[in-house]
PDB file of C-alpha atoms in Angstrom:
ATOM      1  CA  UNK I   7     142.128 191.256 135.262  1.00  0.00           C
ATOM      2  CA  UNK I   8     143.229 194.937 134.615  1.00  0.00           C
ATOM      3  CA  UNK I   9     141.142 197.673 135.307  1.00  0.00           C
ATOM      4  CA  UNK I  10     139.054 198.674 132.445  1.00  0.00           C
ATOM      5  CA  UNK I  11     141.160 201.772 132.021  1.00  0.00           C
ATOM      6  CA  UNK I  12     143.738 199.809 130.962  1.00  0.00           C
ATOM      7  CA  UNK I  13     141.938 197.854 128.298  1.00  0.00           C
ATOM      8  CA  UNK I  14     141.151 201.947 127.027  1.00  0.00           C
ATOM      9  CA  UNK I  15     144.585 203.011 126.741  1.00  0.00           C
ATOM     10  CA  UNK I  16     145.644 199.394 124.887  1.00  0.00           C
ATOM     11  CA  UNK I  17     142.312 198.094 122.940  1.00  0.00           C
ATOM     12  CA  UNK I  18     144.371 195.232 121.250  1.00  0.00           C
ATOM     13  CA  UNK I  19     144.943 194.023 125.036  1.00  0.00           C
ATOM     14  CA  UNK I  20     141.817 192.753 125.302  1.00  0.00           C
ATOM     15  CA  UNK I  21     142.447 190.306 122.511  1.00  0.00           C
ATOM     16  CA  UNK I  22     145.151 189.058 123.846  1.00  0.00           C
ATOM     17  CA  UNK I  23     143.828 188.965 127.464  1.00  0.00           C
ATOM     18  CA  UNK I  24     140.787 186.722 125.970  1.00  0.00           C
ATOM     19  CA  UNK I  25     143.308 184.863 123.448  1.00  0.00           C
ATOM     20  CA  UNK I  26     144.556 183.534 126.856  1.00  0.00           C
ATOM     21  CA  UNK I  27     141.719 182.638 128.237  1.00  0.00           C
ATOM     22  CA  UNK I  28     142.166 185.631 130.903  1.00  0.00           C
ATOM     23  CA  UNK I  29     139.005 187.621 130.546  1.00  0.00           C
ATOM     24  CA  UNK I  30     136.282 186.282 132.860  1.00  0.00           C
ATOM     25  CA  UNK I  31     133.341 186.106 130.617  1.00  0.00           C
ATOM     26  CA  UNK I  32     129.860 184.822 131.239  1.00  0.00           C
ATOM     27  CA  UNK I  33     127.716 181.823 129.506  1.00  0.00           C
ATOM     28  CA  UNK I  34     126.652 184.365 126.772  1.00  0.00           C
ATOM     29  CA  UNK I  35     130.005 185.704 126.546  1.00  0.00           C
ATOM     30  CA  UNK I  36     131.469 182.100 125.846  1.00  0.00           C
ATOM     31  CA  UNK I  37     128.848 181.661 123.076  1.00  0.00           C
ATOM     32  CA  UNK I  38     129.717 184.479 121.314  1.00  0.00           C
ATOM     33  CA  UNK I  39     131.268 183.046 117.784  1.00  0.00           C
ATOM     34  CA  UNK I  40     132.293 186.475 115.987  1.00  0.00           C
ATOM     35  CA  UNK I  41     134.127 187.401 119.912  1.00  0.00           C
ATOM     36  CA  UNK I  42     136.030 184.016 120.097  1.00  0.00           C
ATOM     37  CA  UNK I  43     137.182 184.141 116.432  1.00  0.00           C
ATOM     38  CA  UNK I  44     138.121 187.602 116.727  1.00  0.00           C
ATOM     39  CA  UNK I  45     140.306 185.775 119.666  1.00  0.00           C
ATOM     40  CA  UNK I  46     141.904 183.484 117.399  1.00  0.00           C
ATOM     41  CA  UNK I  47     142.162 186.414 114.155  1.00  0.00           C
ATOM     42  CA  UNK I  48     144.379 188.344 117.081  1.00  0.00           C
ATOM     43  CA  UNK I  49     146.572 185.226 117.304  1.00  0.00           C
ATOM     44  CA  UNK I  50     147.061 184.423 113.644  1.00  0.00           C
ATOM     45  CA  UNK I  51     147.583 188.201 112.526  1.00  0.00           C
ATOM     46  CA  UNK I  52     150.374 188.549 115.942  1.00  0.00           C
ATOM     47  CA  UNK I  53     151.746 184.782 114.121  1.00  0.00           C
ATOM     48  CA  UNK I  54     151.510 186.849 110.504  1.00  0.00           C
ATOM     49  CA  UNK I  55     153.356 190.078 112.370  1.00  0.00           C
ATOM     50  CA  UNK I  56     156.169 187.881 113.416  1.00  0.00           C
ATOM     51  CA  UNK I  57     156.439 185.459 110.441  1.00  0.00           C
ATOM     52  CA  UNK I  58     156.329 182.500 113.101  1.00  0.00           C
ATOM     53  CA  UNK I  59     154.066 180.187 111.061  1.00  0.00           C
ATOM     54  CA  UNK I  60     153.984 177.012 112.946  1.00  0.00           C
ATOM     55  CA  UNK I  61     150.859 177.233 112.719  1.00  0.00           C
ATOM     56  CA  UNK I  62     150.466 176.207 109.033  1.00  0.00           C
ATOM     57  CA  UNK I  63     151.974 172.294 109.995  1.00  0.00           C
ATOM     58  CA  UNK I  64     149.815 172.385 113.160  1.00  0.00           C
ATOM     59  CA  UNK I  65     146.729 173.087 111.133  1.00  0.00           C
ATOM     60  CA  UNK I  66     147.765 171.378 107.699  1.00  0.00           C
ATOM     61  CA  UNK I  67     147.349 174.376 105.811  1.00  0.00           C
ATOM     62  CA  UNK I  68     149.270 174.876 102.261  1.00  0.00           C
ATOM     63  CA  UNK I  69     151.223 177.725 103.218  1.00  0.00           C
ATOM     64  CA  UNK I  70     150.378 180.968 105.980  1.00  0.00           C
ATOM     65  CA  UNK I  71     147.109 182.441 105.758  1.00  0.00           C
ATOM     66  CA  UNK I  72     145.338 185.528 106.965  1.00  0.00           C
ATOM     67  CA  UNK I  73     141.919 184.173 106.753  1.00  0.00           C
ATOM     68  CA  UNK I  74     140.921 183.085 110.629  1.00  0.00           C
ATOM     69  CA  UNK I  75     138.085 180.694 108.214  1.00  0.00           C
ATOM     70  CA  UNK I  76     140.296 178.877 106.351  1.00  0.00           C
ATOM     71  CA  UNK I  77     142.331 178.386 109.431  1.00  0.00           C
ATOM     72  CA  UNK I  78     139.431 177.585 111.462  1.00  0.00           C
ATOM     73  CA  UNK I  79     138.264 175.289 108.888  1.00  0.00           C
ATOM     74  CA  UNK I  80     140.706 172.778 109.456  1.00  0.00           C
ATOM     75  CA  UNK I  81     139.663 172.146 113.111  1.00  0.00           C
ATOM     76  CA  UNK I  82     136.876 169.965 114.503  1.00  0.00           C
ATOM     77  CA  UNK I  83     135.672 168.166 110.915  1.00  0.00           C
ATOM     78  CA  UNK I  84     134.716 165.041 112.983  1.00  0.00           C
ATOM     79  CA  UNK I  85     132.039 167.180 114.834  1.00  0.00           C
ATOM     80  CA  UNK I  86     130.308 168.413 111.650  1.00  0.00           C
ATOM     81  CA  UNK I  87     127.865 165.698 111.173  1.00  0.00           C
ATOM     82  CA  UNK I  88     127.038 166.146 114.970  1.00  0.00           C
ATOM     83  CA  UNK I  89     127.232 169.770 115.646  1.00  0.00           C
ATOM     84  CA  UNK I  90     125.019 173.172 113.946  1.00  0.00           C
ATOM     85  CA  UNK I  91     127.051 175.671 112.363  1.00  0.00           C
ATOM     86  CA  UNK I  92     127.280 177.868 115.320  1.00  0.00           C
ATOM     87  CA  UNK I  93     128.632 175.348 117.912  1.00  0.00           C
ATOM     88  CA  UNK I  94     131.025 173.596 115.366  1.00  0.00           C
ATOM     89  CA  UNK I  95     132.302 177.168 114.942  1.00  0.00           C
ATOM     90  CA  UNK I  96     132.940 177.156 118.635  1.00  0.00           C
ATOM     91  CA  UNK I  97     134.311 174.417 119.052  1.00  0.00           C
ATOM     92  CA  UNK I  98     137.007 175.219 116.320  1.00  0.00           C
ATOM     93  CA  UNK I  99     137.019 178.486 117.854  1.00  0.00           C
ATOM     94  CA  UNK I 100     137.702 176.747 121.155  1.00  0.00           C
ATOM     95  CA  UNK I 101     140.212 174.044 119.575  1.00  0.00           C
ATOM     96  CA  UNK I 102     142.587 176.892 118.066  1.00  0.00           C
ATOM     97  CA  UNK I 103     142.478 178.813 121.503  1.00  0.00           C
ATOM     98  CA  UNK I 104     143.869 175.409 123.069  1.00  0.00           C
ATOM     99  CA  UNK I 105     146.119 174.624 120.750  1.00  0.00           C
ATOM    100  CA  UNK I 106     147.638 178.364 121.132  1.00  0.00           C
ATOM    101  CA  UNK I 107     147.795 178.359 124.599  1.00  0.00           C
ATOM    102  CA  UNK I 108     149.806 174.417 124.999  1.00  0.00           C
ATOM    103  CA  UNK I 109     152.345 175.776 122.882  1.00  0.00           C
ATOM    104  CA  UNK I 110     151.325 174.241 119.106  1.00  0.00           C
ATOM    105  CA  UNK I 111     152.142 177.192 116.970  1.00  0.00           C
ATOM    106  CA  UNK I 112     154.998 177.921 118.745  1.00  0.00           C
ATOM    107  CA  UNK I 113     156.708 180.355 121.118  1.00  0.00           C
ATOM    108  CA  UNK I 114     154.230 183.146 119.894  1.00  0.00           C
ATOM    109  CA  UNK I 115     154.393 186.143 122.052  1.00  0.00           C
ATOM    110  CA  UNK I 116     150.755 188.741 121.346  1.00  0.00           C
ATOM    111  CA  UNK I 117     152.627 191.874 122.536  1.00  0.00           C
ATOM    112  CA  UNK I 118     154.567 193.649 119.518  1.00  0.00           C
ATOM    113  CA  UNK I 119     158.237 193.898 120.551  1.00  0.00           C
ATOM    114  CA  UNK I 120     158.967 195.634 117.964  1.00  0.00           C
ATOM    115  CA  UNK I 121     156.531 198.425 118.775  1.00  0.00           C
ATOM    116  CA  UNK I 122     158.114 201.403 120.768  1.00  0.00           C
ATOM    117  CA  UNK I 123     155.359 204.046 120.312  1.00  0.00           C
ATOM    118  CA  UNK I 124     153.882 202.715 123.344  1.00  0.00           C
ATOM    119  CA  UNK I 125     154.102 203.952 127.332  1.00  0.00           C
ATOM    120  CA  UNK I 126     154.222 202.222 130.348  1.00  0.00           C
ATOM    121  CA  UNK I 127     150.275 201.954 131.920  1.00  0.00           C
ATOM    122  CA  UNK I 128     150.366 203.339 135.505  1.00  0.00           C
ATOM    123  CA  UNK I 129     147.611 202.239 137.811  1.00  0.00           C
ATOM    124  CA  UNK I 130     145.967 205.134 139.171  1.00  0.00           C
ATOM    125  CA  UNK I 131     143.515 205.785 142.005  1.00  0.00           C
ATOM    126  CA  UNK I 132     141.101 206.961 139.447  1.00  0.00           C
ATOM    127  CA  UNK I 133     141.002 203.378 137.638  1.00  0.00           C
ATOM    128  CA  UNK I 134     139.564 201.607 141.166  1.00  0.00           C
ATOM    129  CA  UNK I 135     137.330 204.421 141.984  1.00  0.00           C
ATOM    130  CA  UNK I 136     133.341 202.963 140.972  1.00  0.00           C
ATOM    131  CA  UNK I 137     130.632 205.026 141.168  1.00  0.00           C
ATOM    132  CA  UNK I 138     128.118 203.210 139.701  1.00  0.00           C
ATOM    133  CA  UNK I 139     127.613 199.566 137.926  1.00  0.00           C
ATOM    134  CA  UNK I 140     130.357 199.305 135.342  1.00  0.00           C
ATOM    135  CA  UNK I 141     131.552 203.150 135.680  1.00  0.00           C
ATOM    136  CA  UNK I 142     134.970 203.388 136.006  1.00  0.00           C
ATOM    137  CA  UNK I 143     135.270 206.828 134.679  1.00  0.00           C
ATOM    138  CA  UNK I 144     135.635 210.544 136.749  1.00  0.00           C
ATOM    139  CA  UNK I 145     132.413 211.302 134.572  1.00  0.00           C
ATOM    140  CA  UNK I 146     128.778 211.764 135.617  1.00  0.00           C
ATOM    141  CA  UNK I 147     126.290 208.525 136.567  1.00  0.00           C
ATOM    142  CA  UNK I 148     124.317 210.082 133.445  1.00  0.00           C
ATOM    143  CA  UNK I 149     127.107 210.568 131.099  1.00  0.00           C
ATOM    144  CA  UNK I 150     127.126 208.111 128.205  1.00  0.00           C
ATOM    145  CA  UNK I 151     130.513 208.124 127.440  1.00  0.00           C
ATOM    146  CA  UNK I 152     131.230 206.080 130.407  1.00  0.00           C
ATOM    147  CA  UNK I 153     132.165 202.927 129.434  1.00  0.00           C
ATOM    148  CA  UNK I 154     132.729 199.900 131.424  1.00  0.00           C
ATOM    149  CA  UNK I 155     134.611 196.106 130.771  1.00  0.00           C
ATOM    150  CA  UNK I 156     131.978 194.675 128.825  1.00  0.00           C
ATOM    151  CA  UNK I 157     132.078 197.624 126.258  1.00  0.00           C
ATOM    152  CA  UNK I 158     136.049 197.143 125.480  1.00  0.00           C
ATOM    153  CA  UNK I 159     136.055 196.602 121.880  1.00  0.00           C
ATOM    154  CA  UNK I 160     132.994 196.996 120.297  1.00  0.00           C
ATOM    155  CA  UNK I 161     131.837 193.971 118.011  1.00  0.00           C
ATOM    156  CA  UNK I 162     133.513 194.486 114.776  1.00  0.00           C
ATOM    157  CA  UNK I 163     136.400 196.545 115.975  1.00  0.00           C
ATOM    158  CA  UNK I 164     139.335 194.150 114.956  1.00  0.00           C
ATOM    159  CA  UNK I 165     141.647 196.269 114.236  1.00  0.00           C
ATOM    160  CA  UNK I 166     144.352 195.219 116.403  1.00  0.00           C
ATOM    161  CA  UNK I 167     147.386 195.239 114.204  1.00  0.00           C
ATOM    162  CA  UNK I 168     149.235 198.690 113.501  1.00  0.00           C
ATOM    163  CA  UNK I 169     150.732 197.574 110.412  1.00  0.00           C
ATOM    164  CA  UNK I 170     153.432 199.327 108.502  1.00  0.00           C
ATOM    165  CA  UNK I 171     154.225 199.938 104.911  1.00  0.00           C
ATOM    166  CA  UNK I 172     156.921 197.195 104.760  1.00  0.00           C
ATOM    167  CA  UNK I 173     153.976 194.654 106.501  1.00  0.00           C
ATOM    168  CA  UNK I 174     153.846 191.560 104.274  1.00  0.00           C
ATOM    169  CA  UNK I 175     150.723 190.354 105.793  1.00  0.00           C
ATOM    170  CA  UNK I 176     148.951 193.086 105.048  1.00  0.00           C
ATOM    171  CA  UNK I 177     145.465 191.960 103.624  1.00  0.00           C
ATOM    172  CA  UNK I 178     145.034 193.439  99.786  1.00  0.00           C
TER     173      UNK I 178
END
């Protein structure tokens, strides 16, 4: 896993690092509905970006979509009788990860090629430097601006897309 530096300098990383299922994360972490659909929003909008919509056989939807719900809601139905709402969200959650990562929607790629605003991340000594639990800044063991893993994005912050005026998936 990356420093946390790097997860500053490219926010939208973390989604794909946890699309992937290559963020360690905890019990809690793993329970977390809103965090593992924001997961699978990150793959659908990067399907959206790219127009690859193989996902819309592989989930039996009517046509592309950029509601993660709808997508979401075609997943797991058999478990609905047996699960609550929260853990048959998870385990559609869990089901669209999986189908992702073995290839079902296709040779989707997170990263926007087409995006050349961005600059090479450097490791620097700086970024393995810890001075305290989950400080991996140059700032003080008081300052609260530090910021460690666990805060990289904040709940809610799903803006990952940079999308242009020609975007087509651009929600209305």
């Amino acid at each position: 896993t990356p420093p946390a530096a790097f997860f500053r300098d490219r926010p939208e990383a973390w989604f794909g690092y946890g699309a992937t299922n290559l963020l360690p994360m905890g019990k809690e972490a793993e329970k977390d509905v809103e965090m593992n659909k924001s997961f699978c929003e990150y793959i659908l909008s990067c399907a959206n970006r790219d127009g690859l919509f193989h996902y819309v056989d592989s989930l039996n939807l009517p046509g592309p979509t950029d509601d993660i719900d709808e997508a979401l809601s075609k997943l797991s139905n058999k478990y609905k009788d047996k699960l609550g709402e929260e853990k048959l969200w998870l385990k559609r959650c869990e089901t669209f990860l999986k189908l992702y990562n073995t290839g079902n929607f296709g040779p989707l790629i997170l990263d926007d090629m087409k995006d050349t605003s961005w600059t090479p991340f450097v490791f620097r000594d700086e970024h393995f430097s810890k001075k305290g639990p989950n400080d991996f800044s140059k700032k003080g063991a008081n300052d609260s601006s530090k910021k460690g893993p666990n805060d990289f994005p904040k709940k809610g912050s799903n803006d990952f897309s940079k999308k242009g005026p020609n975007d087509s998936s651009k929600k209305g």
